[in-house]
Amino acid sequence: MSLEPRPGILDIKPYKPGAADAPGITDPVKLSSNENPMGCSPLARKAFEAASKNLNLYPDGGASRLRAAIGEVYGLDPARIVCGTGSDELLQLLGRAYLSPGDKVVQSRYGFLVYRLVAMQSGARLISADETDYTASVDAILKAAGDDARIVFLANPNNPTGTYIPYTEVRRLREGLPENTMLVVDEAYAEYVDEPDYDTAFGLANEYSNVVVTRTFSKIHGLAALRLGWAYADDSVIDVLNRVRGPFNVNLPAIEAGIAAVRDTGFQQRSAEHNRQGLAFMRQQLGGMGLEVTRSAGNFLLVHFPETKGKTASEADAFLTARGLIVRPVAAYGLPGALRITIGRDDDNRKVAGALAEFMAA
Ligand SMILES: Cc1ncc(COP(=O)(O)O)c(C=O)c1O
């Protein structure tokens, strides 16, 4: 007889990361996980290498120097920051600390898949609020949340759609939610956004004790392998997260590389600029082929394919994979007609655009 986990755990479908292999191809182009095509800051790599001399030592459990560096760069109080093994861990910890079986959790329809996992792990109910043009709708979220949602998750910009809502809308969302509802604003792609009406929710987290903002080192900082993220919130929430996290949840090389990365604003700017150009190029190319491309503020594009046989998203995916170009099918998000394509290096973007032109013309 096998031991039974808590009710609901076996209903969870394990998260499926973006594919990394294309059968029969030795050096495929991986555009399936929204990684930074420019690598990471050379200073971060140097710090990582130097840290390899100290692998026998436990890291600083409070990641104090990393929090101080983040605080310095973003103008935030380090005491209101907690670091995690990717922002993913922080989302999980919020669920662990704040959700009980039966609690209501709200996201927007195509919200990041981890929110579903977080809710299910705690036996909470996930409600997905309708979106408008693949964009979160504050009115729909407020309606779904009512007066008893425990957590509302908003990725801004969102993955896999790439869409964002303006700061005034995030504020309207917070103002419309009751005090007993926590608003988690996941800003994994914030550093890429180049829109005048966009702003981080750090200010809201200063004003409201029930706002949590999460950030990651996996995207613009190019440190996905090291698993590093952080959350900014009221002291009371930070205190809770510090109680439920592992005592040494962030490893020593990640701390050292993270300190160098967050300070290397030049690398961040170069990454953002490369992305801006790549996004514009890919939008123009794919749009020119008659494909519908959702306007993205992140480092990837959601591309919609026709339902016509021979031109579908899954056929396009197979066509690209056969040429060593790995993108992300998003059927698990309820988007079987679309593919998510990360902005890559210029030559890789050209390869994807070229292959899709061939696919669409065939
Ligand atoms: C919206 C969003 N949030 C959070 C994450 C998790 O990032 P990490 O755990 O690598 O920090 C991702 C990663 O793809 C994401 O797309």
Coordinates of C-alpha atoms and ligand atoms in Angstrom, one line a residue:
M1 CA 0.0 0.0 0.0
S2 CA 1.5 3.4 -0.9
L3 CA 1.2 6.3 1.4
E4 CA -1.5 8.9 0.4
P5 CA -0.5 12.5 0.3
R6 CA -2.9 15.3 1.3
P7 CA -6.2 15.4 -0.7
G8 CA -5.7 17.3 -3.9
I9 CA -1.9 16.8 -4.3
L10 CA -2.3 14.0 -6.8
D11 CA -4.5 16.3 -8.9
I12 CA -1.5 18.6 -9.5
K13 CA 0.0 18.3 -13.0
P14 CA 3.8 18.8 -12.4
Y15 CA 5.1 22.0 -14.1
K16 CA 6.6 21.2 -17.5
P17 CA 9.5 23.5 -18.2
G18 CA 10.3 24.6 -21.8
A19 CA 12.0 21.9 -23.9
A20 CA 15.7 22.0 -24.2
D21 CA 16.3 19.3 -26.9
A22 CA 15.3 18.8 -30.5
P23 CA 15.7 15.2 -31.5
G24 CA 18.7 14.5 -33.7
I25 CA 20.0 18.1 -33.5
T26 CA 23.2 18.7 -31.5
D27 CA 23.1 22.4 -31.0
P28 CA 19.5 23.6 -31.0
V29 CA 18.4 27.2 -30.4
K30 CA 16.4 27.3 -27.2
L31 CA 13.7 29.9 -27.2
S32 CA 11.3 28.1 -24.9
S33 CA 12.1 29.5 -21.4
N34 CA 12.4 33.3 -21.7
E35 CA 16.1 33.2 -20.8
N36 CA 18.5 36.0 -21.5
P37 CA 20.2 35.4 -24.9
M38 CA 23.0 37.7 -23.9
G39 CA 24.1 35.4 -21.1
C40 CA 24.8 37.2 -17.8
S41 CA 26.8 40.1 -16.6
P42 CA 30.6 39.3 -16.9
L43 CA 30.9 40.7 -13.4
A44 CA 28.3 38.2 -12.1
R45 CA 30.2 35.4 -13.7
K46 CA 33.4 36.5 -12.1
A47 CA 31.8 36.7 -8.7
F48 CA 30.3 33.2 -9.2
E49 CA 33.7 31.8 -10.1
A50 CA 35.3 33.5 -7.0
A51 CA 32.6 32.0 -4.9
S52 CA 33.6 28.5 -6.0
K53 CA 36.6 28.8 -3.6
N54 CA 34.1 28.7 -0.7
L55 CA 31.8 25.8 -1.5
N56 CA 32.5 24.3 1.9
L57 CA 30.9 27.2 3.7
Y58 CA 27.2 27.7 4.5
P59 CA 25.8 30.9 2.9
D60 CA 24.6 33.8 4.9
G61 CA 21.1 32.6 5.7
G62 CA 19.7 36.1 5.6
A63 CA 21.4 37.0 2.3
S64 CA 22.2 40.4 4.0
R65 CA 24.7 41.8 1.5
L66 CA 22.5 40.8 -1.5
R67 CA 19.5 42.5 0.1
A68 CA 21.6 45.6 0.8
A69 CA 22.7 45.7 -2.8
I70 CA 19.2 45.3 -4.1
G71 CA 18.0 48.0 -1.7
E72 CA 20.8 50.3 -2.8
V73 CA 20.0 49.9 -6.5
Y74 CA 16.2 50.1 -6.3
G75 CA 16.0 52.6 -3.4
L76 CA 14.3 50.1 -1.1
D77 CA 14.7 49.2 2.6
P78 CA 16.7 45.9 2.7
A79 CA 14.7 44.9 5.9
R80 CA 11.6 44.7 3.7
I81 CA 13.2 42.3 1.2
V82 CA 13.4 38.5 1.4
C83 CA 15.4 36.5 -1.1
G84 CA 14.4 33.1 -2.5
T85 CA 15.4 30.2 -4.7
G86 CA 13.9 31.9 -7.7
S87 CA 10.8 34.0 -7.4
D88 CA 9.1 30.7 -7.8
E89 CA 10.0 29.8 -4.3
L90 CA 8.7 33.0 -2.9
L91 CA 5.3 32.4 -4.6
Q92 CA 5.3 28.9 -3.1
L93 CA 6.1 30.3 0.3
L94 CA 3.3 32.8 0.2
G95 CA 0.9 29.9 -0.5
R96 CA 2.4 27.9 2.3
A97 CA 2.1 30.7 4.8
Y98 CA -1.2 32.3 3.8
L99 CA -3.4 29.6 2.2
S100 CA -5.6 27.0 3.8
P101 CA -7.7 24.3 2.2
G102 CA -10.8 25.8 0.6
D103 CA -9.4 29.4 0.4
K104 CA -10.1 31.4 -2.8
V105 CA -7.2 32.4 -5.0
V106 CA -7.7 34.6 -8.1
Q107 CA -5.6 35.0 -11.2
S108 CA -6.4 36.3 -14.7
R109 CA -7.3 33.7 -17.3
Y110 CA -3.9 33.1 -18.8
G111 CA -1.9 33.8 -15.6
F112 CA 1.5 32.2 -15.0
L113 CA 1.0 28.5 -14.4
V114 CA 2.8 28.5 -11.0
Y115 CA -0.2 30.3 -9.4
R116 CA -2.3 27.3 -10.1
L117 CA 0.3 25.0 -8.5
V118 CA 0.6 27.2 -5.5
A119 CA -3.2 27.2 -4.9
M120 CA -3.5 23.4 -5.5
Q121 CA -0.6 22.6 -3.1
S122 CA -2.6 24.2 -0.3
G123 CA -5.9 22.8 -1.3
A124 CA -7.1 26.3 -2.2
R125 CA -9.6 27.0 -5.0
L126 CA -8.3 28.9 -8.0
I127 CA -10.6 31.2 -9.9
S128 CA -9.5 32.6 -13.3
A129 CA -11.0 35.9 -14.2
D130 CA -11.6 36.6 -17.9
E131 CA -9.2 38.7 -19.8
T132 CA -9.8 41.3 -22.5
D133 CA -7.5 40.9 -25.6
Y134 CA -5.2 38.6 -23.6
T135 CA -4.8 41.3 -21.0
A136 CA -5.8 41.1 -17.3
S137 CA -9.1 42.9 -16.6
V138 CA -9.2 44.6 -13.2
D139 CA -13.0 44.6 -13.3
A140 CA -13.1 40.9 -13.9
I141 CA -10.5 40.2 -11.2
L142 CA -12.4 42.3 -8.7
K143 CA -15.6 40.5 -9.5
A144 CA -14.0 37.1 -9.2
A145 CA -12.3 38.1 -5.9
G146 CA -15.5 39.4 -4.3
D147 CA -14.9 40.0 -0.6
D148 CA -13.3 36.7 0.3
A149 CA -10.3 36.0 -1.9
R150 CA -7.2 35.3 0.1
I151 CA -4.6 36.0 -2.6
V152 CA -4.9 37.7 -6.0
F153 CA -1.9 36.9 -8.3
L154 CA -1.1 39.4 -11.0
A155 CA 1.9 38.9 -13.3
N156 CA 2.7 42.4 -14.7
P157 CA 3.7 41.8 -17.5
N158 CA 2.2 38.4 -17.7
N159 CA 3.7 35.2 -19.0
P160 CA 2.7 33.7 -21.5
T161 CA 0.8 36.6 -23.0
G162 CA 3.4 39.4 -22.5
T163 CA 0.7 41.9 -21.8
Y164 CA 0.7 44.4 -18.9
I165 CA -1.7 46.7 -17.2
P166 CA -0.8 50.4 -16.4
Y167 CA 0.1 51.4 -12.9
T168 CA -3.2 53.2 -12.5
E169 CA -4.9 49.9 -13.1
V170 CA -2.8 48.0 -10.5
R171 CA -3.7 50.8 -8.0
R172 CA -7.3 50.5 -8.9
L173 CA -7.1 46.8 -8.3
R174 CA -5.6 47.2 -4.9
E175 CA -8.1 49.9 -4.0
G176 CA -11.0 47.7 -5.0
L177 CA -9.9 44.6 -3.1
P178 CA -10.8 44.2 0.6
E179 CA -8.1 44.5 3.3
N180 CA -8.1 40.8 3.9
T181 CA -7.0 40.0 0.3
M182 CA -3.3 39.9 -0.4
L183 CA -2.3 41.3 -3.8
V184 CA 0.9 39.6 -5.2
V185 CA 2.3 41.5 -8.2
D186 CA 4.8 39.3 -10.0
E187 CA 7.2 41.6 -11.8
A188 CA 9.5 38.9 -13.3
Y189 CA 9.7 40.9 -16.6
A190 CA 9.5 44.5 -15.2
E191 CA 13.0 45.5 -16.3
Y192 CA 12.1 44.9 -20.0
V193 CA 9.0 47.1 -20.0
D194 CA 9.3 50.2 -22.2
E195 CA 5.8 51.8 -21.8
P196 CA 5.2 55.2 -20.3
D197 CA 2.1 54.2 -18.3
Y198 CA 3.9 51.2 -16.7
D199 CA 5.4 51.3 -13.2
T200 CA 6.5 48.9 -10.5
A201 CA 4.2 48.2 -7.6
F202 CA 7.0 48.9 -5.0
G203 CA 5.2 52.2 -4.2
L204 CA 2.0 50.3 -3.6
A205 CA 3.8 47.9 -1.3
N206 CA 5.0 50.9 0.7
E207 CA 1.5 52.2 1.1
Y208 CA -0.3 48.9 1.6
S209 CA 0.7 46.1 4.0
N210 CA -1.1 43.6 1.9
V211 CA 0.8 44.1 -1.4
V212 CA 3.8 41.8 -2.2
V213 CA 6.0 42.4 -5.2
T214 CA 8.2 39.6 -6.5
R215 CA 11.2 40.0 -8.8
T216 CA 13.7 37.5 -10.4
F217 CA 17.3 37.3 -11.4
S218 CA 16.4 34.7 -14.1
K219 CA 15.4 37.1 -16.9
I220 CA 17.2 40.5 -17.4
H221 CA 20.0 39.4 -15.1
G222 CA 20.5 36.1 -17.0
L223 CA 21.0 34.0 -13.9
A224 CA 18.2 31.5 -14.3
A225 CA 20.6 28.6 -13.5
L226 CA 21.3 30.0 -10.1
R227 CA 17.7 30.2 -9.0
L228 CA 17.5 33.6 -7.4
G229 CA 14.5 35.9 -6.8
W230 CA 13.3 38.3 -4.2
A231 CA 10.1 39.8 -2.7
Y232 CA 9.4 43.3 -1.4
A233 CA 6.6 43.8 1.1
D234 CA 5.6 45.1 4.5
D235 CA 7.7 44.0 7.5
S236 CA 4.9 41.8 8.7
V237 CA 4.9 39.7 5.5
I238 CA 8.7 39.6 5.4
D239 CA 8.6 38.3 8.9
V240 CA 6.2 35.5 7.9
L241 CA 8.3 34.5 4.8
N242 CA 11.4 34.4 7.0
R243 CA 9.7 31.9 9.3
V244 CA 8.6 29.5 6.5
R245 CA 11.7 29.6 4.2
G246 CA 14.6 27.2 4.5
P247 CA 17.3 28.6 6.8
F248 CA 19.8 28.7 3.9
N249 CA 17.4 28.9 1.0
V250 CA 19.7 31.0 -1.2
N251 CA 23.1 29.5 -2.0
L252 CA 26.4 31.2 -1.7
P253 CA 27.4 31.5 -5.4
A254 CA 23.9 32.8 -6.2
I255 CA 24.3 35.5 -3.5
E256 CA 27.7 36.6 -4.8
A257 CA 26.6 36.6 -8.5
G258 CA 23.4 38.3 -7.6
I259 CA 25.2 41.2 -5.9
A260 CA 27.4 41.8 -8.9
A261 CA 24.4 41.4 -11.3
V262 CA 22.1 43.8 -9.6
R263 CA 24.8 46.5 -9.6
D264 CA 25.7 46.0 -13.3
T265 CA 23.0 48.3 -14.6
G266 CA 25.0 48.6 -17.9
F267 CA 24.4 44.9 -18.6
Q268 CA 20.7 45.3 -17.8
Q269 CA 20.4 48.3 -20.1
R270 CA 22.2 46.4 -23.0
S271 CA 19.8 43.4 -22.4
A272 CA 16.7 45.6 -22.4
E273 CA 17.9 47.4 -25.6
H274 CA 18.7 44.1 -27.4
N275 CA 15.2 42.9 -26.4
R276 CA 13.5 46.1 -27.6
Q277 CA 15.1 45.7 -31.0
G278 CA 14.4 41.9 -31.2
L279 CA 10.8 42.4 -30.2
A280 CA 10.2 45.0 -32.9
F281 CA 12.0 42.8 -35.5
M282 CA 10.0 39.7 -34.7
R283 CA 6.7 41.5 -34.4
Q284 CA 7.3 43.1 -37.8
Q285 CA 8.4 39.8 -39.4
L286 CA 5.7 37.6 -38.0
G287 CA 3.0 40.2 -38.5
G288 CA 4.1 40.5 -42.1
M289 CA 3.4 36.8 -42.6
G290 CA -0.2 37.3 -41.5
L291 CA 0.3 35.8 -38.0
E292 CA -1.4 37.5 -35.1
V293 CA 1.1 38.6 -32.5
T294 CA 0.0 39.8 -29.1
R295 CA 1.7 43.0 -28.2
S296 CA 4.3 42.1 -25.6
A297 CA 6.1 44.1 -22.9
G298 CA 8.4 41.1 -22.0
N299 CA 11.2 39.2 -23.6
F300 CA 8.9 36.9 -25.7
L301 CA 6.0 37.0 -28.0
L302 CA 2.7 35.1 -28.0
V303 CA 2.1 34.1 -31.6
H304 CA -1.4 32.9 -32.7
F305 CA -1.7 30.4 -35.6
P306 CA -4.6 29.7 -37.9
E307 CA -6.7 26.6 -37.3
T308 CA -6.3 25.6 -41.0
K309 CA -4.7 22.2 -41.4
G310 CA -1.0 22.5 -42.2
K311 CA -0.8 25.9 -40.5
T312 CA -1.7 25.2 -36.9
A313 CA 0.4 26.0 -33.8
S314 CA 1.3 22.4 -33.2
E315 CA 2.4 21.9 -36.8
A316 CA 4.5 25.1 -36.6
D317 CA 6.0 23.8 -33.4
A318 CA 7.0 20.5 -35.1
F319 CA 8.3 22.4 -38.2
L320 CA 10.5 24.6 -36.0
T321 CA 11.7 21.7 -33.8
A322 CA 12.8 19.7 -36.8
R323 CA 15.0 22.7 -37.7
G324 CA 16.5 22.9 -34.2
L325 CA 14.4 25.9 -33.2
I326 CA 12.7 25.2 -29.8
V327 CA 9.8 27.4 -28.8
R328 CA 7.1 26.9 -26.2
P329 CA 3.7 25.4 -26.9
V330 CA 1.2 26.9 -24.5
A331 CA -1.8 24.5 -24.7
A332 CA -1.3 23.9 -20.9
Y333 CA -2.4 27.6 -20.5
G334 CA -5.5 27.0 -22.5
L335 CA -3.9 28.5 -25.6
P336 CA -3.6 25.5 -28.0
G337 CA -3.6 27.8 -31.0
A338 CA -0.5 29.8 -30.0
L339 CA 3.2 29.4 -29.4
R340 CA 5.4 31.5 -27.1
I341 CA 8.7 32.5 -28.7
T342 CA 11.5 34.0 -26.6
I343 CA 13.5 36.9 -28.2
G344 CA 16.9 35.4 -28.9
R345 CA 20.2 36.5 -30.4
D346 CA 19.8 38.4 -33.7
D347 CA 20.8 35.4 -35.9
D348 CA 18.5 33.1 -34.0
N349 CA 15.6 35.5 -34.4
R350 CA 16.3 35.6 -38.1
K351 CA 16.3 31.8 -38.2
V352 CA 12.9 31.6 -36.5
A353 CA 11.4 34.3 -38.7
G354 CA 12.9 32.6 -41.8
A355 CA 11.6 29.2 -40.8
L356 CA 8.1 30.5 -40.0
A357 CA 8.0 32.3 -43.4
E358 CA 8.7 29.0 -45.1
F359 CA 6.1 27.3 -42.9
M360 CA 3.4 29.8 -43.7
A361 CA 4.2 29.9 -47.4
A362 CA 4.2 26.1 -47.9
Ligands
LIG1 C1 5.6 35.6 -14.6 C2 6.7 34.8 -14.0 N1 6.9 34.8 -12.7 C3 7.9 34.1 -12.1 C4 8.7 33.3 -12.8 C5 9.7 32.4 -12.1 O1 11.0 32.9 -12.2 P1 12.1 32.3 -11.3 O2 11.6 31.3 -10.4 O3 13.1 31.8 -12.2 O4 12.6 33.5 -10.5 C6 8.6 33.2 -14.2 C7 9.5 32.4 -15.0 O5 9.4 32.1 -16.2 C8 7.6 34.0 -14.8 O6 7.4 33.9 -16.2

